[in-house]
Short mmCIF file of C-alpha atoms in Angstrom, two decimals:
data_model
loop_
_atom_site.label_atom_id
_atom_site.label_comp_id
_atom_site.label_asym_id
_atom_site.label_seq_id
_atom_site.Cartn_x
_atom_site.Cartn_y
_atom_site.Cartn_z
CA MET A 16 32.72 6.85 12.78
CA ALA A 17 31.57 3.54 14.29
CA ALA A 18 28.35 5.20 15.43
CA TYR A 19 27.71 6.55 11.91
CA ARG A 20 28.19 3.08 10.45
CA VAL A 21 25.87 1.40 12.96
CA LEU A 22 23.15 4.06 12.86
CA GLY A 23 23.16 4.15 9.07
CA GLN A 24 22.55 0.45 8.60
CA SER A 25 18.80 0.44 9.05
CA LEU A 26 15.60 2.43 8.60
CA ASN A 27 13.98 0.52 11.44
CA LEU A 28 13.15 2.90 14.30
CA GLN A 29 13.47 0.28 17.03
CA ARG A 30 16.83 -0.94 15.77
CA ASN A 31 18.25 2.57 15.36
CA ALA A 32 16.97 3.73 18.74
CA ARG A 33 18.37 0.71 20.57
CA ALA A 34 21.73 1.32 18.94
CA ALA A 35 21.57 5.03 19.77
CA ALA A 36 20.97 4.31 23.45
CA GLY A 37 23.50 1.50 23.56
CA LEU A 38 26.57 2.86 21.78
CA PRO A 39 27.60 5.59 24.32
CA VAL A 40 27.68 3.10 27.21
CA PRO A 41 30.12 2.66 28.88
CA ALA A 42 32.72 4.67 26.91
CA LEU A 43 31.00 8.07 27.09
CA ALA A 44 28.52 7.54 29.92
CA GLY A 45 27.29 4.96 32.40
CA VAL A 46 23.63 5.53 31.49
CA ALA A 47 22.16 6.69 28.18
CA ALA A 48 18.51 7.44 27.54
CA LEU A 49 16.85 8.32 24.24
CA ILE A 50 13.34 9.81 24.30
CA VAL A 51 11.50 10.37 21.00
CA THR A 52 8.08 11.90 20.38
CA LEU A 53 5.99 9.58 18.19
CA GLY A 54 2.74 11.54 18.23
CA PRO A 55 0.77 14.21 20.09
CA ARG A 56 0.11 11.91 23.01
CA ARG A 57 2.79 9.29 22.70
CA LEU A 58 6.52 9.06 23.39
CA ARG A 59 8.90 6.13 23.48
CA TRP A 60 12.10 5.79 25.45
CA TRP A 61 15.13 3.51 25.31
CA ILE A 62 17.61 3.29 28.20
CA ARG A 63 20.91 1.47 28.60
CA ASP A 64 22.35 1.36 32.10
CA SER A 65 25.82 -0.05 32.81
CA HIS A 66 24.69 -0.98 36.31
CA THR A 67 22.50 -3.68 34.78
CA ALA A 68 25.44 -5.40 33.03
CA VAL A 69 25.45 -9.14 33.55
CA ASP A 70 28.63 -10.47 31.92
CA GLY A 71 30.36 -7.38 30.60
CA PRO A 72 29.36 -4.33 28.54
CA GLU A 73 28.24 -6.38 25.56
CA ARG A 74 25.55 -8.04 27.69
CA MET A 75 23.93 -4.83 28.90
CA PRO A 76 20.27 -4.78 27.93
CA VAL A 77 18.48 -1.80 26.37
CA ARG A 78 15.14 -1.29 28.06
CA SER A 79 12.32 0.50 26.22
CA GLY A 80 8.79 1.61 26.86
CA ASP A 81 5.98 3.98 25.89
CA THR A 82 4.77 6.85 27.98
CA ALA A 83 2.37 9.76 27.79
CA PRO A 84 3.86 13.28 27.73
CA ASP A 85 2.24 14.13 31.07
CA ASP A 86 4.02 11.18 32.70
CA LEU A 87 7.49 12.33 31.71
CA PRO A 88 9.74 13.97 34.31
CA ASP A 89 9.24 17.73 34.18
CA TRP A 90 12.79 18.51 33.18
CA ILE A 91 12.61 16.27 30.10
CA ARG A 92 9.30 17.84 29.06
CA VAL A 93 10.97 21.26 29.23
CA VAL A 94 13.79 20.07 26.97
CA LEU A 95 11.35 18.56 24.46
CA ALA A 96 9.29 21.77 24.41
CA ASP A 97 12.34 23.88 23.60
CA THR A 98 12.09 25.21 20.05
CA ASP A 99 15.64 26.54 19.76
CA GLY A 100 16.78 23.55 17.70
CA PRO A 101 19.61 21.14 18.54
CA TRP A 102 21.89 21.96 21.43
CA VAL A 103 23.90 20.28 24.21
CA ARG A 104 24.17 21.24 27.89
CA SER A 105 25.74 19.77 30.98
CA LEU A 106 23.62 18.77 33.98
CA SER A 107 24.71 19.46 37.53
CA LEU A 108 24.76 16.87 40.29
CA ASP A 109 21.16 16.26 41.25
CA GLY A 110 18.46 13.63 41.24
CA TRP A 111 17.62 13.66 37.55
CA ALA A 112 14.61 11.42 36.94
CA LEU A 113 14.27 9.28 33.81
CA PRO A 114 11.14 7.95 32.07
CA ASP A 115 11.50 4.49 33.63
CA GLY A 116 11.19 6.01 37.14
CA GLY A 117 14.89 5.76 38.02
CA LYS A 118 17.02 8.69 39.26
CA ASN A 119 20.64 9.57 38.56
CA HIS A 120 22.80 11.55 40.92
CA GLY A 121 25.95 11.76 38.83
CA HIS A 122 27.21 14.13 36.15
CA GLY A 123 25.00 14.55 33.15
CA ALA A 124 24.71 15.93 29.67
CA VAL A 125 21.55 16.45 27.66
CA VAL A 126 21.38 16.77 23.86
CA ARG A 127 18.35 18.26 22.15
CA LEU A 128 18.25 16.19 18.94
CA PRO A 129 17.84 17.63 15.46
CA CYS A 130 14.72 15.51 14.84
CA ASP A 131 11.53 16.41 13.03
CA HIS A 132 10.18 19.72 14.39
CA PHE A 133 6.85 18.11 15.24
CA ARG A 134 8.41 15.04 16.85
CA PRO A 135 11.33 16.27 18.96
CA GLY A 136 13.74 13.97 20.72
CA VAL A 137 16.31 14.16 23.47
CA LEU A 138 19.41 12.14 24.37
CA VAL A 139 20.51 12.05 28.02
CA LEU A 140 23.91 10.83 29.23
CA PHE A 141 24.90 10.23 32.88
CA ARG A 142 28.16 9.36 34.62
CA ASP A 143 28.51 8.15 38.19
CA GLN A 144 29.80 10.64 40.75
CA ASP A 145 33.17 8.89 40.86
CA ARG A 146 33.76 9.65 37.16
CA PRO A 147 34.88 13.11 35.95
CA PRO A 148 32.17 15.52 34.80
CA PHE A 149 31.61 16.21 31.10
CA THR A 150 34.26 18.48 29.66
CA ASP A 151 33.77 20.79 26.71
CA ALA A 152 35.36 18.11 24.51
CA ASP A 153 32.90 15.54 25.88
CA LEU A 154 29.96 17.86 25.21
CA SER A 155 31.22 18.49 21.68
CA LEU A 156 31.46 14.74 21.12
CA ALA A 157 27.95 14.28 22.56
CA ALA A 158 26.60 16.98 20.24
CA ARG A 159 28.16 15.32 17.17
CA TYR A 160 26.78 11.97 18.27
CA GLY A 161 23.38 13.59 18.80
CA GLN A 162 23.42 14.82 15.19
CA ALA A 163 23.95 11.27 13.94
CA VAL A 164 21.23 9.96 16.23
CA GLY A 165 18.82 12.71 15.15
CA ARG A 166 19.34 11.94 11.47
CA ALA A 167 18.94 8.20 11.98
CA VAL A 168 15.77 8.61 14.06
CA THR A 169 14.28 11.14 11.63
CA ALA A 170 14.98 8.87 8.65
CA ALA A 171 13.38 5.92 10.47
CA LEU A 172 10.30 7.99 11.39
CA LEU A 173 9.90 9.26 7.82
CA TYR A 174 10.27 5.74 6.45
CA ARG A 175 7.72 4.45 8.95
CA ASP A 176 5.28 7.19 7.88
CA GLN A 177 5.79 6.37 4.21
CA VAL A 178 5.15 2.69 4.82
CA ARG A 179 1.96 3.49 6.71
CA VAL A 180 0.70 5.80 3.96
CA ALA A 181 1.55 3.20 1.32
CA ASP A 182 -0.26 0.48 3.28
CA ALA A 183 -3.34 2.67 3.66
CA LEU A 184 -3.33 3.54 -0.05
CA ARG A 185 -2.73 -0.04 -1.09
CA THR A 186 -5.64 -1.25 1.03
CA ALA A 187 -7.96 1.44 -0.34
CA LEU A 188 -7.00 0.75 -3.96
CA ARG A 189 -7.29 -3.01 -3.94
CA PRO A 190 -10.34 -4.48 -5.68
CA THR A 191 -13.17 -5.19 -3.29
CA PRO A 192 -14.26 -8.81 -2.80
CA MET A 193 -16.62 -10.18 -5.45
CA PRO A 194 -20.29 -10.14 -4.41
CA GLU A 195 -22.44 -13.25 -4.66
CA VAL A 196 -24.71 -13.03 -7.71
CA ALA A 197 -27.26 -15.81 -8.14
CA GLY A 198 -26.73 -17.63 -11.44
CA LEU A 199 -23.40 -15.93 -12.13
CA ASP A 200 -19.94 -17.33 -11.46
CA LEU A 201 -17.43 -14.50 -10.92
CA ALA A 202 -13.66 -14.56 -10.51
CA THR A 203 -10.75 -12.18 -10.86
CA ALA A 204 -7.00 -12.14 -11.24
CA TYR A 205 -5.18 -9.00 -10.14
CA ARG A 206 -1.43 -8.56 -10.17
CA PRO A 207 0.00 -5.02 -9.86
CA SER A 208 3.27 -4.20 -11.55
CA LEU A 209 6.40 -4.42 -9.45
CA GLU A 210 6.73 -0.65 -9.42
CA ALA A 211 5.53 1.73 -6.72
CA MET A 212 4.94 -0.63 -3.84
CA GLN A 213 2.51 -2.99 -5.53
CA MET A 214 -0.05 -0.35 -6.46
CA SER A 215 -1.93 -0.70 -9.70
CA GLY A 216 -3.62 1.67 -12.14
CA ASP A 217 -5.90 -1.13 -13.28
CA ILE A 218 -9.47 -0.87 -12.05
CA MET A 219 -11.69 -3.81 -11.31
CA HIS A 220 -15.00 -3.32 -9.60
CA VAL A 221 -18.15 -5.45 -9.26
CA GLU A 222 -21.16 -4.57 -7.18
CA LEU A 223 -24.78 -5.65 -6.98
CA LEU A 224 -27.51 -3.71 -8.79
CA ALA A 225 -30.94 -3.05 -7.36
CA ASP A 226 -32.56 -5.87 -9.39
CA ASP A 227 -29.96 -8.45 -8.23
CA GLY A 228 -27.88 -7.97 -11.36
CA ALA A 229 -24.29 -6.85 -11.18
CA LEU A 230 -22.35 -3.79 -12.34
CA CYS A 231 -18.97 -4.89 -13.72
CA VAL A 232 -16.09 -2.55 -14.50
CA VAL A 233 -12.59 -3.20 -15.81
CA GLY A 234 -10.37 -0.26 -16.64
CA ASP A 235 -6.78 0.67 -17.24
CA VAL A 236 -5.48 4.13 -16.29
CA CYS A 237 -2.59 5.28 -18.47
CA GLY A 238 0.73 4.93 -16.71
CA LYS A 239 1.92 2.82 -13.82
CA GLY A 240 2.76 3.23 -10.19
CA ILE A 241 1.37 5.53 -7.52
CA ASP A 242 0.01 8.24 -9.85
CA ALA A 243 -1.95 5.71 -11.90
CA ALA A 244 -3.12 3.93 -8.74
CA VAL A 245 -4.43 7.15 -7.19
CA ALA A 246 -6.16 8.11 -10.45
CA GLY A 247 -7.71 4.64 -10.59
CA GLY A 248 -8.93 5.06 -7.02
CA ARG A 249 -10.63 8.34 -7.96
CA LEU A 250 -12.27 6.67 -10.95
CA ARG A 251 -13.56 3.82 -8.84
CA GLN A 252 -14.92 6.23 -6.24
CA SER A 253 -16.73 8.12 -9.01
CA LEU A 254 -18.21 4.83 -10.19
CA ARG A 255 -19.60 4.10 -6.73
CA ILE A 256 -21.34 7.49 -6.68
CA LEU A 257 -22.59 7.30 -10.28
CA ARG A 258 -24.02 3.89 -9.70
CA ARG A 259 -26.53 5.55 -7.29
CA VAL A 260 -27.67 7.85 -10.09
CA THR A 261 -27.87 5.53 -13.06
CA GLU A 262 -27.29 1.86 -13.84
CA GLU A 263 -26.97 2.43 -17.59
CA PRO A 264 -23.41 1.61 -18.72
CA LEU A 265 -23.37 4.20 -21.52
CA GLU A 266 -24.58 6.98 -19.23
CA ILE A 267 -22.00 6.05 -16.62
CA LEU A 268 -19.24 6.22 -19.24
CA THR A 269 -20.35 9.63 -20.48
CA VAL A 270 -20.34 11.16 -17.00
CA LEU A 271 -17.02 9.54 -16.17
CA ASN A 272 -15.55 11.09 -19.29
CA ASP A 273 -16.67 14.56 -18.19
CA ALA A 274 -15.10 13.99 -14.79
CA ALA A 275 -11.84 12.74 -16.30
CA ILE A 276 -11.23 15.90 -18.35
CA ASP A 277 -9.54 18.74 -16.55
CA LEU A 278 -10.87 22.00 -17.92
CA GLY A 279 -7.86 23.87 -16.59
CA GLY A 280 -5.32 22.04 -18.74
CA GLU A 281 -4.35 18.71 -20.21
CA ALA A 282 -1.73 18.05 -17.54
CA SER A 283 -4.30 16.82 -15.04
CA THR A 284 -6.59 15.04 -17.50
CA GLN A 285 -6.63 11.34 -16.75
CA PHE A 286 -6.68 9.05 -19.76
CA SER A 287 -7.95 5.52 -19.38
CA THR A 288 -9.58 2.70 -21.24
CA ILE A 289 -12.56 1.08 -19.63
CA VAL A 290 -15.43 -1.38 -19.96
CA VAL A 291 -18.56 -0.75 -17.92
CA GLY A 292 -21.18 -3.46 -18.03
CA SER A 293 -24.31 -4.80 -16.44
CA ALA A 294 -25.01 -8.51 -16.04
CA ARG A 295 -28.47 -9.88 -15.41
CA VAL A 296 -29.43 -13.53 -15.09
CA THR A 297 -32.66 -14.54 -16.80
CA ARG A 298 -35.12 -17.23 -15.76
CA ASP A 299 -33.64 -19.85 -18.10
CA GLY A 300 -30.15 -19.37 -16.59
CA SER A 301 -28.69 -17.39 -19.46
CA VAL A 302 -26.99 -14.07 -18.72
CA LEU A 303 -27.64 -10.78 -20.51
CA LEU A 304 -24.48 -8.68 -20.68
CA ARG A 305 -24.55 -5.04 -21.76
CA LEU A 306 -20.99 -3.83 -22.15
CA ALA A 307 -20.16 -0.17 -22.87
CA ALA A 308 -16.56 0.52 -23.76
CA GLY A 309 -14.14 3.37 -24.11
CA GLY A 310 -11.05 2.37 -26.09
CA HIS A 311 -10.62 -0.91 -24.24
CA LEU A 312 -9.47 -4.29 -25.51
CA PRO A 313 -12.28 -6.49 -26.84
CA PRO A 314 -13.79 -8.83 -24.25
CA LEU A 315 -13.63 -12.50 -25.18
CA VAL A 316 -16.66 -14.78 -25.05
CA VAL A 317 -16.02 -18.49 -24.64
CA ARG A 318 -18.87 -20.60 -25.99
CA ARG A 319 -19.62 -24.11 -24.72
CA SER A 320 -18.19 -25.52 -27.95
CA GLY A 321 -14.81 -23.99 -27.15
CA GLU A 322 -15.17 -21.32 -29.81
CA VAL A 323 -13.88 -17.92 -28.61
CA GLU A 324 -15.42 -14.69 -29.94
CA ALA A 325 -13.77 -11.28 -29.62
CA VAL A 326 -16.44 -8.63 -28.99
CA ARG A 327 -15.20 -5.43 -30.64
CA ILE A 328 -17.21 -2.68 -29.05
CA GLY A 329 -15.25 0.43 -30.04
CA GLY A 330 -15.66 3.79 -28.30
CA MET A 331 -13.06 6.44 -27.53
CA MET A 332 -10.57 6.46 -24.69
CA LEU A 333 -11.85 8.10 -21.53
CA GLY A 334 -10.53 11.66 -21.20
CA ALA A 335 -9.58 12.01 -24.88
CA ASP A 336 -12.38 14.40 -25.86
CA ARG A 337 -15.20 16.09 -24.01
CA ALA A 338 -17.53 15.12 -26.86
CA ALA A 339 -16.24 11.53 -26.95
CA ARG A 340 -18.55 8.84 -28.25
CA PHE A 341 -18.83 5.45 -26.62
CA ALA A 342 -20.35 2.23 -27.84
CA GLU A 343 -22.29 -0.61 -26.30
CA ALA A 344 -22.63 -4.29 -27.16
CA VAL A 345 -25.25 -6.77 -26.02
CA ILE A 346 -24.04 -10.29 -25.34
CA TRP A 347 -25.98 -13.38 -24.33
CA LEU A 348 -24.20 -16.05 -22.35
CA GLN A 349 -25.89 -19.40 -22.32
CA PRO A 350 -25.46 -21.52 -19.17
CA GLY A 351 -21.85 -22.64 -18.98
CA GLU A 352 -20.54 -19.86 -21.27
CA THR A 353 -17.98 -17.31 -20.17
CA CYS A 354 -16.97 -13.71 -20.87
CA VAL A 355 -13.42 -12.56 -20.06
CA VAL A 356 -12.56 -8.85 -19.70
CA TYR A 357 -8.88 -8.04 -19.26
CA THR A 358 -6.31 -5.26 -19.41
CA ASP A 359 -3.30 -4.92 -21.68
CA GLY A 360 -1.04 -6.28 -18.95
CA VAL A 361 -2.21 -9.68 -20.25
CA THR A 362 -1.82 -9.30 -24.01
CA GLU A 363 1.21 -7.02 -23.93
CA ALA A 364 3.24 -9.10 -21.50
CA ARG A 365 6.72 -9.47 -22.98
CA GLY A 366 8.11 -12.97 -23.25
CA PRO A 367 11.12 -14.53 -24.97
CA ALA A 368 12.83 -12.22 -27.50
CA GLY A 369 10.38 -9.45 -26.56
CA ALA A 370 7.35 -11.16 -28.09
CA MET A 371 3.98 -10.20 -26.63
CA PHE A 372 1.62 -12.75 -25.10
CA GLY A 373 -0.97 -11.42 -27.54
CA GLN A 374 -4.66 -11.94 -28.07
CA ASP A 375 -4.27 -15.04 -30.26
CA ARG A 376 -2.38 -16.85 -27.50
CA LEU A 377 -5.08 -15.83 -25.01
CA ILE A 378 -7.84 -17.10 -27.31
CA ALA A 379 -6.05 -20.41 -27.77
CA LEU A 380 -5.72 -20.73 -24.00
CA LEU A 381 -9.39 -19.97 -23.36
CA SER A 382 -10.64 -22.44 -25.96
CA GLY A 383 -9.23 -25.21 -23.80
CA TYR A 384 -11.13 -24.05 -20.72
CA ALA A 385 -14.66 -23.80 -22.07
CA ALA A 386 -16.10 -25.96 -19.31
CA ALA A 387 -13.94 -24.62 -16.48
CA PRO A 388 -15.28 -22.60 -13.51
CA ALA A 389 -14.55 -18.88 -13.51
CA ALA A 390 -11.90 -19.17 -10.79
CA VAL A 391 -9.97 -21.76 -12.81
CA VAL A 392 -10.08 -19.59 -15.94
CA ALA A 393 -8.84 -16.48 -14.08
CA GLU A 394 -6.06 -18.39 -12.34
CA ARG A 395 -4.97 -20.07 -15.58
CA ILE A 396 -4.75 -16.75 -17.46
CA GLU A 397 -2.67 -15.15 -14.72
CA GLN A 398 -0.34 -18.11 -14.41
CA SER A 399 0.14 -18.41 -18.19
CA VAL A 400 1.05 -14.73 -18.45
CA VAL A 401 3.47 -14.94 -15.54
CA ASP A 402 5.06 -18.05 -17.06
CA TRP A 403 5.37 -16.19 -20.38
CA LEU A 404 7.19 -13.19 -18.95
CA ALA A 405 10.89 -13.07 -19.72
CA GLU A 406 11.55 -10.51 -16.97
CA PRO A 407 10.06 -10.28 -13.48
CA ASP A 408 8.81 -6.75 -14.14
CA HIS A 409 5.49 -6.43 -15.93
CA ASP A 410 2.55 -4.12 -16.44
CA ASP A 411 -0.50 -4.21 -14.18
CA ILE A 412 -2.61 -7.29 -14.87
CA ALA A 413 -6.36 -7.42 -14.26
CA VAL A 414 -8.78 -10.12 -15.40
CA LEU A 415 -12.51 -10.40 -14.73
CA VAL A 416 -14.27 -13.64 -15.62
CA LEU A 417 -18.08 -13.81 -15.78
CA ARG A 418 -19.62 -17.18 -16.37
CA ALA A 419 -23.29 -18.14 -16.60
CA ARG A 420 -23.60 -21.01 -14.18
CA PRO A 421 -24.23 -24.30 -15.96
CA ALA A 422 -27.71 -25.79 -15.74
CA PRO A 423 -27.92 -28.36 -12.93
CA VAL A 424 -27.62 -31.96 -14.06
CA PRO A 425 -30.92 -33.75 -13.41
CA GLU A 426 -30.65 -36.62 -10.98
CA ALA A 427 -30.94 -40.05 -12.54
CA SER A 428 -34.41 -41.49 -11.91
CA GLY A 429 -34.33 -44.70 -9.96
CA GLY A 430 -36.47 -47.36 -11.67
CA PRO A 431 -37.72 -50.58 -10.16
CA ALA A 432 -35.03 -53.17 -9.65
#
């Protein structure tokens, strides 16, 4: 029962394995070794040896190390290769080698663990020659202990695999760093919901065009969590490919819509709202924005005067209809003016008494930051929404800020003193 309690406390492989090798010593055996397969060419072992005790059993260290399968003692390789499932057997007096190079000449028992079929494990127990050999009751106890160890190790390995997959997905789905675009000040705010290991269904993508302009995309896949994040990743990958075929926002939207619809059934059709735009800086420092939209919230343009304009583009949601129609708007940003594209995680953030942050509150906020750099605007929006939230949970939040860089201030001419 004590072993079950200790082994069930953690999903950490190292912690569980150290406990598994340490608990049987010295009560059940003088030496315990756990060997677990971690991959096709990698194994790890943990050994506790009562002969290394310094100041009593509680001070006995658990040694560990990695080894290649070919470097294991032959008899352990045979046990690991056995496909008969979990079992326990006694070992006769002999020089049984262990992965650390040591040999034991006492009585032994070996337990084939009920681990993952592809990553087998083995638990080895040894007693000195002056202790009685393992009885049937001892072997039964060792087998039951092996079951607990096998479950704990398997759970830790599965958890480790899930964490690795989640890390890989999270890295692949994060927005890429903003490129440098001459004459354009770019910034983003990106805060995934608290669900599904910080993965977001919001899409934000900016990349350079052939003529030094920039392709800008902000989208919101319906739903939250891993499913939405994976769908968003597919959409972003499609964007990267389409961008090599056309740089026209409306054409990109139309092809994306075809790709989003599953002809085999509505279950796999991915619905999303999206803004696809191109930004090009002209010689006088102004920026020409062409924004094509599919059911997305209206971008907000902040003029130098502080006036904020909502650009209602229209267009149908992506994936809603194979013959969907999309719309495009042309926007000119004078130097120092800003366009903000955002997802509903901003405006629909729930604050006190369930009230939404709302577009009016966002417009009021932006009017006070007409002269601010893009990074300041993005940071201020994110912080205001987070401050507004009444609960820590929230929808995915994505904000893209595009600002035409202000004209340089001419240096004061120095006249004669």
